[in-house]
PDB file of C-alpha atoms in Angstrom:
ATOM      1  CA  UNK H   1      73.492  20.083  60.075  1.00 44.00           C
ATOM      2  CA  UNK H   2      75.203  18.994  63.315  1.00 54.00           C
ATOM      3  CA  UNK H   3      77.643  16.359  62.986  1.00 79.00           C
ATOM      4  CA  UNK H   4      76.613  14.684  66.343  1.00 84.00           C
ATOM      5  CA  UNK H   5      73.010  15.606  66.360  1.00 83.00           C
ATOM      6  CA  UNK H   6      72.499  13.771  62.877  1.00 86.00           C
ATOM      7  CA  UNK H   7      73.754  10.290  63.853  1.00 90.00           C
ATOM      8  CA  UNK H   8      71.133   8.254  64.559  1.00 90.00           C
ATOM      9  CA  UNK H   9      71.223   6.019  67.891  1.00 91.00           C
ATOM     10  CA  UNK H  10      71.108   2.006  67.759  1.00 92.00           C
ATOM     11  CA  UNK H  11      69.097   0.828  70.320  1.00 92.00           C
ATOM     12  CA  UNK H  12      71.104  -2.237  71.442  1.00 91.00           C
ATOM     13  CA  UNK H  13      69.003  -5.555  72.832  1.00 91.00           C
ATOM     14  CA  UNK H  14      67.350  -5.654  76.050  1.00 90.00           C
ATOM     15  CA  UNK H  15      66.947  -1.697  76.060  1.00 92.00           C
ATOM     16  CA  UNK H  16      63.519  -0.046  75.408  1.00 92.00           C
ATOM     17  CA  UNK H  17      62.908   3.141  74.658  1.00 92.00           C
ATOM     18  CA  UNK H  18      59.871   5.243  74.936  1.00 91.00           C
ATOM     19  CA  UNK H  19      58.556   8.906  74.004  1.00 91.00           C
ATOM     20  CA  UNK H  20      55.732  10.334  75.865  1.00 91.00           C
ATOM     21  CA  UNK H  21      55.331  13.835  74.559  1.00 88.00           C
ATOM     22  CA  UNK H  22      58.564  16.118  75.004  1.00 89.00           C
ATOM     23  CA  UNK H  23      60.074  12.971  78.081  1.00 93.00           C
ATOM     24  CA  UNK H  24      62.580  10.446  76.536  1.00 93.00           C
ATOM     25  CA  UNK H  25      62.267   7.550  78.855  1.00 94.00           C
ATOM     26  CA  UNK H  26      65.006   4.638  78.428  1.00 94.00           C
ATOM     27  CA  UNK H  27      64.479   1.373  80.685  1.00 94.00           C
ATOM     28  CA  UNK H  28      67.184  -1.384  80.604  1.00 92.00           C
ATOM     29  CA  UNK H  29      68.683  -4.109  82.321  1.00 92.00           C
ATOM     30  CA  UNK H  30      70.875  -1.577  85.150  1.00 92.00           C
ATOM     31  CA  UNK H  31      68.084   1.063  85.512  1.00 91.00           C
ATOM     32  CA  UNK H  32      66.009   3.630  84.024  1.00 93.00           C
ATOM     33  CA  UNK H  33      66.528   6.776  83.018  1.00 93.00           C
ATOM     34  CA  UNK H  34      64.195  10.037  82.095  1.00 94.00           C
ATOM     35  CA  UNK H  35      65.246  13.051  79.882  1.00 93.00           C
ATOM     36  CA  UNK H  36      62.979  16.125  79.004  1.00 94.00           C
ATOM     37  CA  UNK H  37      63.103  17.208  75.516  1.00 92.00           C
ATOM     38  CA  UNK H  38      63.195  20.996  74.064  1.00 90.00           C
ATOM     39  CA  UNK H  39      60.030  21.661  72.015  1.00 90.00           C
ATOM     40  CA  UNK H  40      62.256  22.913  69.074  1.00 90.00           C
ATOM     41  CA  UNK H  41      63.986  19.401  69.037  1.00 90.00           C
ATOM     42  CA  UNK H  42      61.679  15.983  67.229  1.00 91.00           C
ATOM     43  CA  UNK H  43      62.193  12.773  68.485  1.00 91.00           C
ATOM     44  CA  UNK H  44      61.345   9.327  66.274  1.00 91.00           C
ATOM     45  CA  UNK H  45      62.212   6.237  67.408  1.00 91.00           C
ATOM     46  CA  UNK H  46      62.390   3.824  64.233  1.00 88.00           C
ATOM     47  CA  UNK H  47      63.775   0.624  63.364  1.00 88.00           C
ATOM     48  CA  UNK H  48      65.589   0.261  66.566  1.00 89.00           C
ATOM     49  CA  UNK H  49      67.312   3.489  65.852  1.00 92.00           C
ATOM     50  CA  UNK H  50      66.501   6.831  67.590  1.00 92.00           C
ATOM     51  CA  UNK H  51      66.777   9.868  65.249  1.00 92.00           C
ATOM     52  CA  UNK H  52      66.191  13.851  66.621  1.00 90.00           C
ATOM     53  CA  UNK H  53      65.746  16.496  63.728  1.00 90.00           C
ATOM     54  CA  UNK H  54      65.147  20.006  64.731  1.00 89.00           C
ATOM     55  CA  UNK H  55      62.905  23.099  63.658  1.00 86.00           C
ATOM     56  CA  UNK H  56      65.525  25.378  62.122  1.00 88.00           C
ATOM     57  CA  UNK H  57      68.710  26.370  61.816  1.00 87.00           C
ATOM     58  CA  UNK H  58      69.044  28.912  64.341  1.00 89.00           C
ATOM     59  CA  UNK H  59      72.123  28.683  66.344  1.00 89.00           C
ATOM     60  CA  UNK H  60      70.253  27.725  69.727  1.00 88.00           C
ATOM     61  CA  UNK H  61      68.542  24.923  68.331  1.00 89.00           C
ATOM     62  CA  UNK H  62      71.501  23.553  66.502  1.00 88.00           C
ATOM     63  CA  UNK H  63      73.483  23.188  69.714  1.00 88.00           C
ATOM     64  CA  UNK H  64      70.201  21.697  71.205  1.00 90.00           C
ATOM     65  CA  UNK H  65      70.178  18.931  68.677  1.00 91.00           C
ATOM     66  CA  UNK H  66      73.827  17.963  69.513  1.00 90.00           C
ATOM     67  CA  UNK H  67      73.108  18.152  73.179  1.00 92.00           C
ATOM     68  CA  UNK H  68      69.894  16.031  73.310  1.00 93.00           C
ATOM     69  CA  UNK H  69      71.653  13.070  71.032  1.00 93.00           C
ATOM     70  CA  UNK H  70      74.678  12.624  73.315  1.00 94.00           C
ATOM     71  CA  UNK H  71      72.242  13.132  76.652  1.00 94.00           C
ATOM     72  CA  UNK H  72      69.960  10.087  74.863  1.00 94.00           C
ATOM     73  CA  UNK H  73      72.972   8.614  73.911  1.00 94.00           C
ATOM     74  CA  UNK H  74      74.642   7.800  77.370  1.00 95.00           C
ATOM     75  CA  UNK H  75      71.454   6.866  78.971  1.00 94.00           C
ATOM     76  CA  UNK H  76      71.215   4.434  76.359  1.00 94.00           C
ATOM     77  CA  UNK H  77      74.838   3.764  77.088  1.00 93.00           C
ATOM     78  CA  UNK H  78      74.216   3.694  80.819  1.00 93.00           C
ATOM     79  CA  UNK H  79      71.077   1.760  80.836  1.00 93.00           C
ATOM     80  CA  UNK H  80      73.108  -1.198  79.029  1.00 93.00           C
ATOM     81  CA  UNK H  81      76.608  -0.814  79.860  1.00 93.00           C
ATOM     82  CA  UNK H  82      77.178   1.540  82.755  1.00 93.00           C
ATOM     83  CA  UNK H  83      79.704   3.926  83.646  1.00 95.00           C
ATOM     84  CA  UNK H  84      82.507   3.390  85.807  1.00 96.00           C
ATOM     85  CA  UNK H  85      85.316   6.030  87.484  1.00 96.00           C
ATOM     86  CA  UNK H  86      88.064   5.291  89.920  1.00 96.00           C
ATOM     87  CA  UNK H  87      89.824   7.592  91.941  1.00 96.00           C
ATOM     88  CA  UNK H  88      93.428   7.314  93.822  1.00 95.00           C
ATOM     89  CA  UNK H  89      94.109   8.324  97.153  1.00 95.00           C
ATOM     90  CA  UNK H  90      97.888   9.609  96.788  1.00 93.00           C
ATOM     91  CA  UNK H  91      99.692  10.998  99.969  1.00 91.00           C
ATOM     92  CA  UNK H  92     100.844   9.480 103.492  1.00 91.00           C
ATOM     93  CA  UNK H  93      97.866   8.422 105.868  1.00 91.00           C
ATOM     94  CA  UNK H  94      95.432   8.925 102.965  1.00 94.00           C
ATOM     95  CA  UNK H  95      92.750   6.294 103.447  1.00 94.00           C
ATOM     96  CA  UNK H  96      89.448   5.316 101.978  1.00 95.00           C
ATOM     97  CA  UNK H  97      86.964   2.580 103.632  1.00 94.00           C
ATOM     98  CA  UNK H  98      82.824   2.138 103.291  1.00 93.00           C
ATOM     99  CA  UNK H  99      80.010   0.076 104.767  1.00 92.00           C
ATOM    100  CA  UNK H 100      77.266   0.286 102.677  1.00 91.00           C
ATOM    101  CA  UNK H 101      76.584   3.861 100.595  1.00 92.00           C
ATOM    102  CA  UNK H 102      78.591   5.802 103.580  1.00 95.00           C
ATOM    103  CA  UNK H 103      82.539   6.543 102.311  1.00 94.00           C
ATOM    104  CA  UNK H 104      84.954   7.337 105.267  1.00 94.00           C
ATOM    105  CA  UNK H 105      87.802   9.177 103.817  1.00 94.00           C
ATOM    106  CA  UNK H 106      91.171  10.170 106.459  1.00 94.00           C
ATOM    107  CA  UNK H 107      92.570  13.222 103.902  1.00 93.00           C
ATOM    108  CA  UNK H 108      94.983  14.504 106.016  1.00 91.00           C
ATOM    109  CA  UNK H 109      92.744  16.590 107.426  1.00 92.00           C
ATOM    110  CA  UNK H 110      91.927  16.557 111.728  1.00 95.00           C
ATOM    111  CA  UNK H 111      88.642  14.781 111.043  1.00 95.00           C
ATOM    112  CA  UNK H 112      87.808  11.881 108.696  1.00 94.00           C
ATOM    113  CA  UNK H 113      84.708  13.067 106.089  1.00 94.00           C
ATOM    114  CA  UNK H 114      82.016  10.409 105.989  1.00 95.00           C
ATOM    115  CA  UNK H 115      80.016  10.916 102.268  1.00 94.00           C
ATOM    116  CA  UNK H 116      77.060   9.306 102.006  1.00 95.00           C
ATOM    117  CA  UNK H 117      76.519   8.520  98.354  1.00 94.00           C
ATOM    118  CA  UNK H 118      73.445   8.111  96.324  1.00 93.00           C
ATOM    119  CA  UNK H 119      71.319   4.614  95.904  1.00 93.00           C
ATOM    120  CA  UNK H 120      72.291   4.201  92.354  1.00 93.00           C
ATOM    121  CA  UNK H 121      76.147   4.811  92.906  1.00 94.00           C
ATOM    122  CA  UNK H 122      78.016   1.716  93.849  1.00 95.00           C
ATOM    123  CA  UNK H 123      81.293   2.333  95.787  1.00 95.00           C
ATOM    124  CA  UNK H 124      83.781   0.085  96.531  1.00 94.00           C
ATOM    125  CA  UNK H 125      87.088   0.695  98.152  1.00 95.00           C
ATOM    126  CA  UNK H 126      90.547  -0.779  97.271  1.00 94.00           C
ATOM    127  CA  UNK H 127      93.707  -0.856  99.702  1.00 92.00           C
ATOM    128  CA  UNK H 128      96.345  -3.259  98.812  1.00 91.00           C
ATOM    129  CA  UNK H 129      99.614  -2.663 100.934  1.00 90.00           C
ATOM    130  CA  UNK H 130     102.208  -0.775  99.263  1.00 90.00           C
ATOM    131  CA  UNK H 131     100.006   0.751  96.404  1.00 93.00           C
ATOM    132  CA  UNK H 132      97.491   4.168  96.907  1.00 93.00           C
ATOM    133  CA  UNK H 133      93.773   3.372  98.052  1.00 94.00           C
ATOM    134  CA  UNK H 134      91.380   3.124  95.090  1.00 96.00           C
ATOM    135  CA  UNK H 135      87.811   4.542  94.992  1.00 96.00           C
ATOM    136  CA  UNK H 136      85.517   2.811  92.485  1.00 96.00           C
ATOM    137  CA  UNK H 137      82.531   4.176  91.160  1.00 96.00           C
ATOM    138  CA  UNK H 138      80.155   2.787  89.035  1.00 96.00           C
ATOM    139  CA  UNK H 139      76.139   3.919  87.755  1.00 95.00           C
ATOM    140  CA  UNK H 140      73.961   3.775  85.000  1.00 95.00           C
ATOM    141  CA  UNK H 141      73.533   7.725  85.533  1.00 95.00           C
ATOM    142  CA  UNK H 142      77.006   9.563  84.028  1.00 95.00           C
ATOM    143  CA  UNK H 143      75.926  12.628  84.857  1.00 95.00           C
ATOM    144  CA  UNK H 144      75.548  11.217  88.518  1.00 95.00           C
ATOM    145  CA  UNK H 145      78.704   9.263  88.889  1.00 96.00           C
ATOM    146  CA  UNK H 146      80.601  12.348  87.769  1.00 95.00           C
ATOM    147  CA  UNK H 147      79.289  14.620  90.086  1.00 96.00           C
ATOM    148  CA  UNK H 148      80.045  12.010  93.020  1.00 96.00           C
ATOM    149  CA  UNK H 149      83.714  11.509  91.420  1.00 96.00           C
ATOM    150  CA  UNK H 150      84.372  15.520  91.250  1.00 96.00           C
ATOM    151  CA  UNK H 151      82.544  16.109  94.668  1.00 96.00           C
ATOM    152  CA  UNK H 152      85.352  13.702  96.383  1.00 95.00           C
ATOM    153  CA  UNK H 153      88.249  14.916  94.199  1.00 95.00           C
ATOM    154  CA  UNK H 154      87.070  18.374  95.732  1.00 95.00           C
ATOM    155  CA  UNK H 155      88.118  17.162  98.933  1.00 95.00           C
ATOM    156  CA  UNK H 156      91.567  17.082  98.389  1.00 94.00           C
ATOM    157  CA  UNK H 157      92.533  18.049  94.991  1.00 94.00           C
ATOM    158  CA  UNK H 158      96.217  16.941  93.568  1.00 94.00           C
ATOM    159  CA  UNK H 159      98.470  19.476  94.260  1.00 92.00           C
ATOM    160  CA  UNK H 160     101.462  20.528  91.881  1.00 93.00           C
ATOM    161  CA  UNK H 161     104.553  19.771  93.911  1.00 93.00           C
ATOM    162  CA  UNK H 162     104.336  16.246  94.937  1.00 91.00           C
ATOM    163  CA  UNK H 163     101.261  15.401  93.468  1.00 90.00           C
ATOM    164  CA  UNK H 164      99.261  14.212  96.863  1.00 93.00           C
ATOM    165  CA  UNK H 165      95.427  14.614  96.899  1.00 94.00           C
ATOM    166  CA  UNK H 166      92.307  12.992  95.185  1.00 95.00           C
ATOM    167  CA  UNK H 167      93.038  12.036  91.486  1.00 94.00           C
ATOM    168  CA  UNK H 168      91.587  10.019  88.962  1.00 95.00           C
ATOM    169  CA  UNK H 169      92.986   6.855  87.858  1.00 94.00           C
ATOM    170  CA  UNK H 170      95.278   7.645  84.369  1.00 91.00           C
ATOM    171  CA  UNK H 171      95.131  11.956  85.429  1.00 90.00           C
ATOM    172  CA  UNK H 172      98.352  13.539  84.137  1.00 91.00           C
ATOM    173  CA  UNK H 173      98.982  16.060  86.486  1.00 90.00           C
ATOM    174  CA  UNK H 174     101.246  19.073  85.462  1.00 92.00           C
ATOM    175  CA  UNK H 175     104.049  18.958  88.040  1.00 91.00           C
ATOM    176  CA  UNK H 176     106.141  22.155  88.956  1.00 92.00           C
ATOM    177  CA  UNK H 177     109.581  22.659  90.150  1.00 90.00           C
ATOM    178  CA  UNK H 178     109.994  23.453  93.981  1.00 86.00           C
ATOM    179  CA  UNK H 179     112.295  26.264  94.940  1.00 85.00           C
ATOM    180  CA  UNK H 180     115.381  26.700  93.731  1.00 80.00           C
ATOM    181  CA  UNK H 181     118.430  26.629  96.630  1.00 64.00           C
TER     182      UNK H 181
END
């Protein structure tokens, strides 16, 4: 069996969890969040656990099962915790600043790029003098706040050399050697 797809998930307090045919529905206290189900994968939601078996042992349907429990998984996780990423700003003149959902970001570039960010992505913007800018994002959606996170990290990725660009907070970046004189 699938090591992942066998663990059952605890459905912690406050979060509720529905099935309504092949759609995995989980409400909690930060949103809710909808997942459609394969038709080779069973869903049983017992004893405040959730447990997915599936048909057969073809390969397909064994990397469904693992797949489905971690996508249930984090929207349970989501629902009740939420998920947070923060991005640095390294570089001269690199600045970050919002109002609202829109992110103004001055990359170096001749133009500033204004984002607008989804509803259910917080952002909040950190500029303390003499330390890099810090974007913080935070969701109930992973999936969602990822995307957002690699979408601006796209912008201006960290280069090798010195390092300037768009990283996240706690990124190791592989540095090179410049030329040799």
């Amino acid at each position: 069996m699938s090591r992942i797809g066998k663990n059952p998930i605890s459905i912690p307090q406050g979060v509720e969890v529905n099935l309504n045919g092949t759609t995995v529905t989980v409400k909690g206290k930060l949103g809710e969040l909808s997942q459609e189900i394969s038709e080779s994968i069973t869903v049983k939601i017992e004893d405040a656990q959730v447990v997915l078996d599936r048909a057969s042992d073809s390969k397909p349907n064994r990397a469904l099962h693992g797949l489905y429990r971690s996508l249930i998984f984090n929207m349970v996780e989501g629902v009740s915790k939420g998920y947070t990423k923060d991005l640095e700003l390294v570089g001269v003149g690199y600045r970050a600043s919002n109002q609202g959902q829109k992110l103004d970001l001055a990359l170096g570039f001749s133009h500033n790029i204004v984002l607008e960010i989804a509803p259910e992505v917080k952002v909040e913007t950190i500029s303390d003098k003499g330390k890099n800018p810090i974007i913080k994002l935070s969701s109930y959606d992973k999936q969602l706040v990822g995307q957002v996170a690699a979408k601006i990290r796209g912008f201006r990725s960290p280069e090798p050399y010195k390092g300037k660009g768009v990283k996240f907070v706690g990124e190791i970046l592989r540095r090179k050697a410049g030329k040799s004189a």
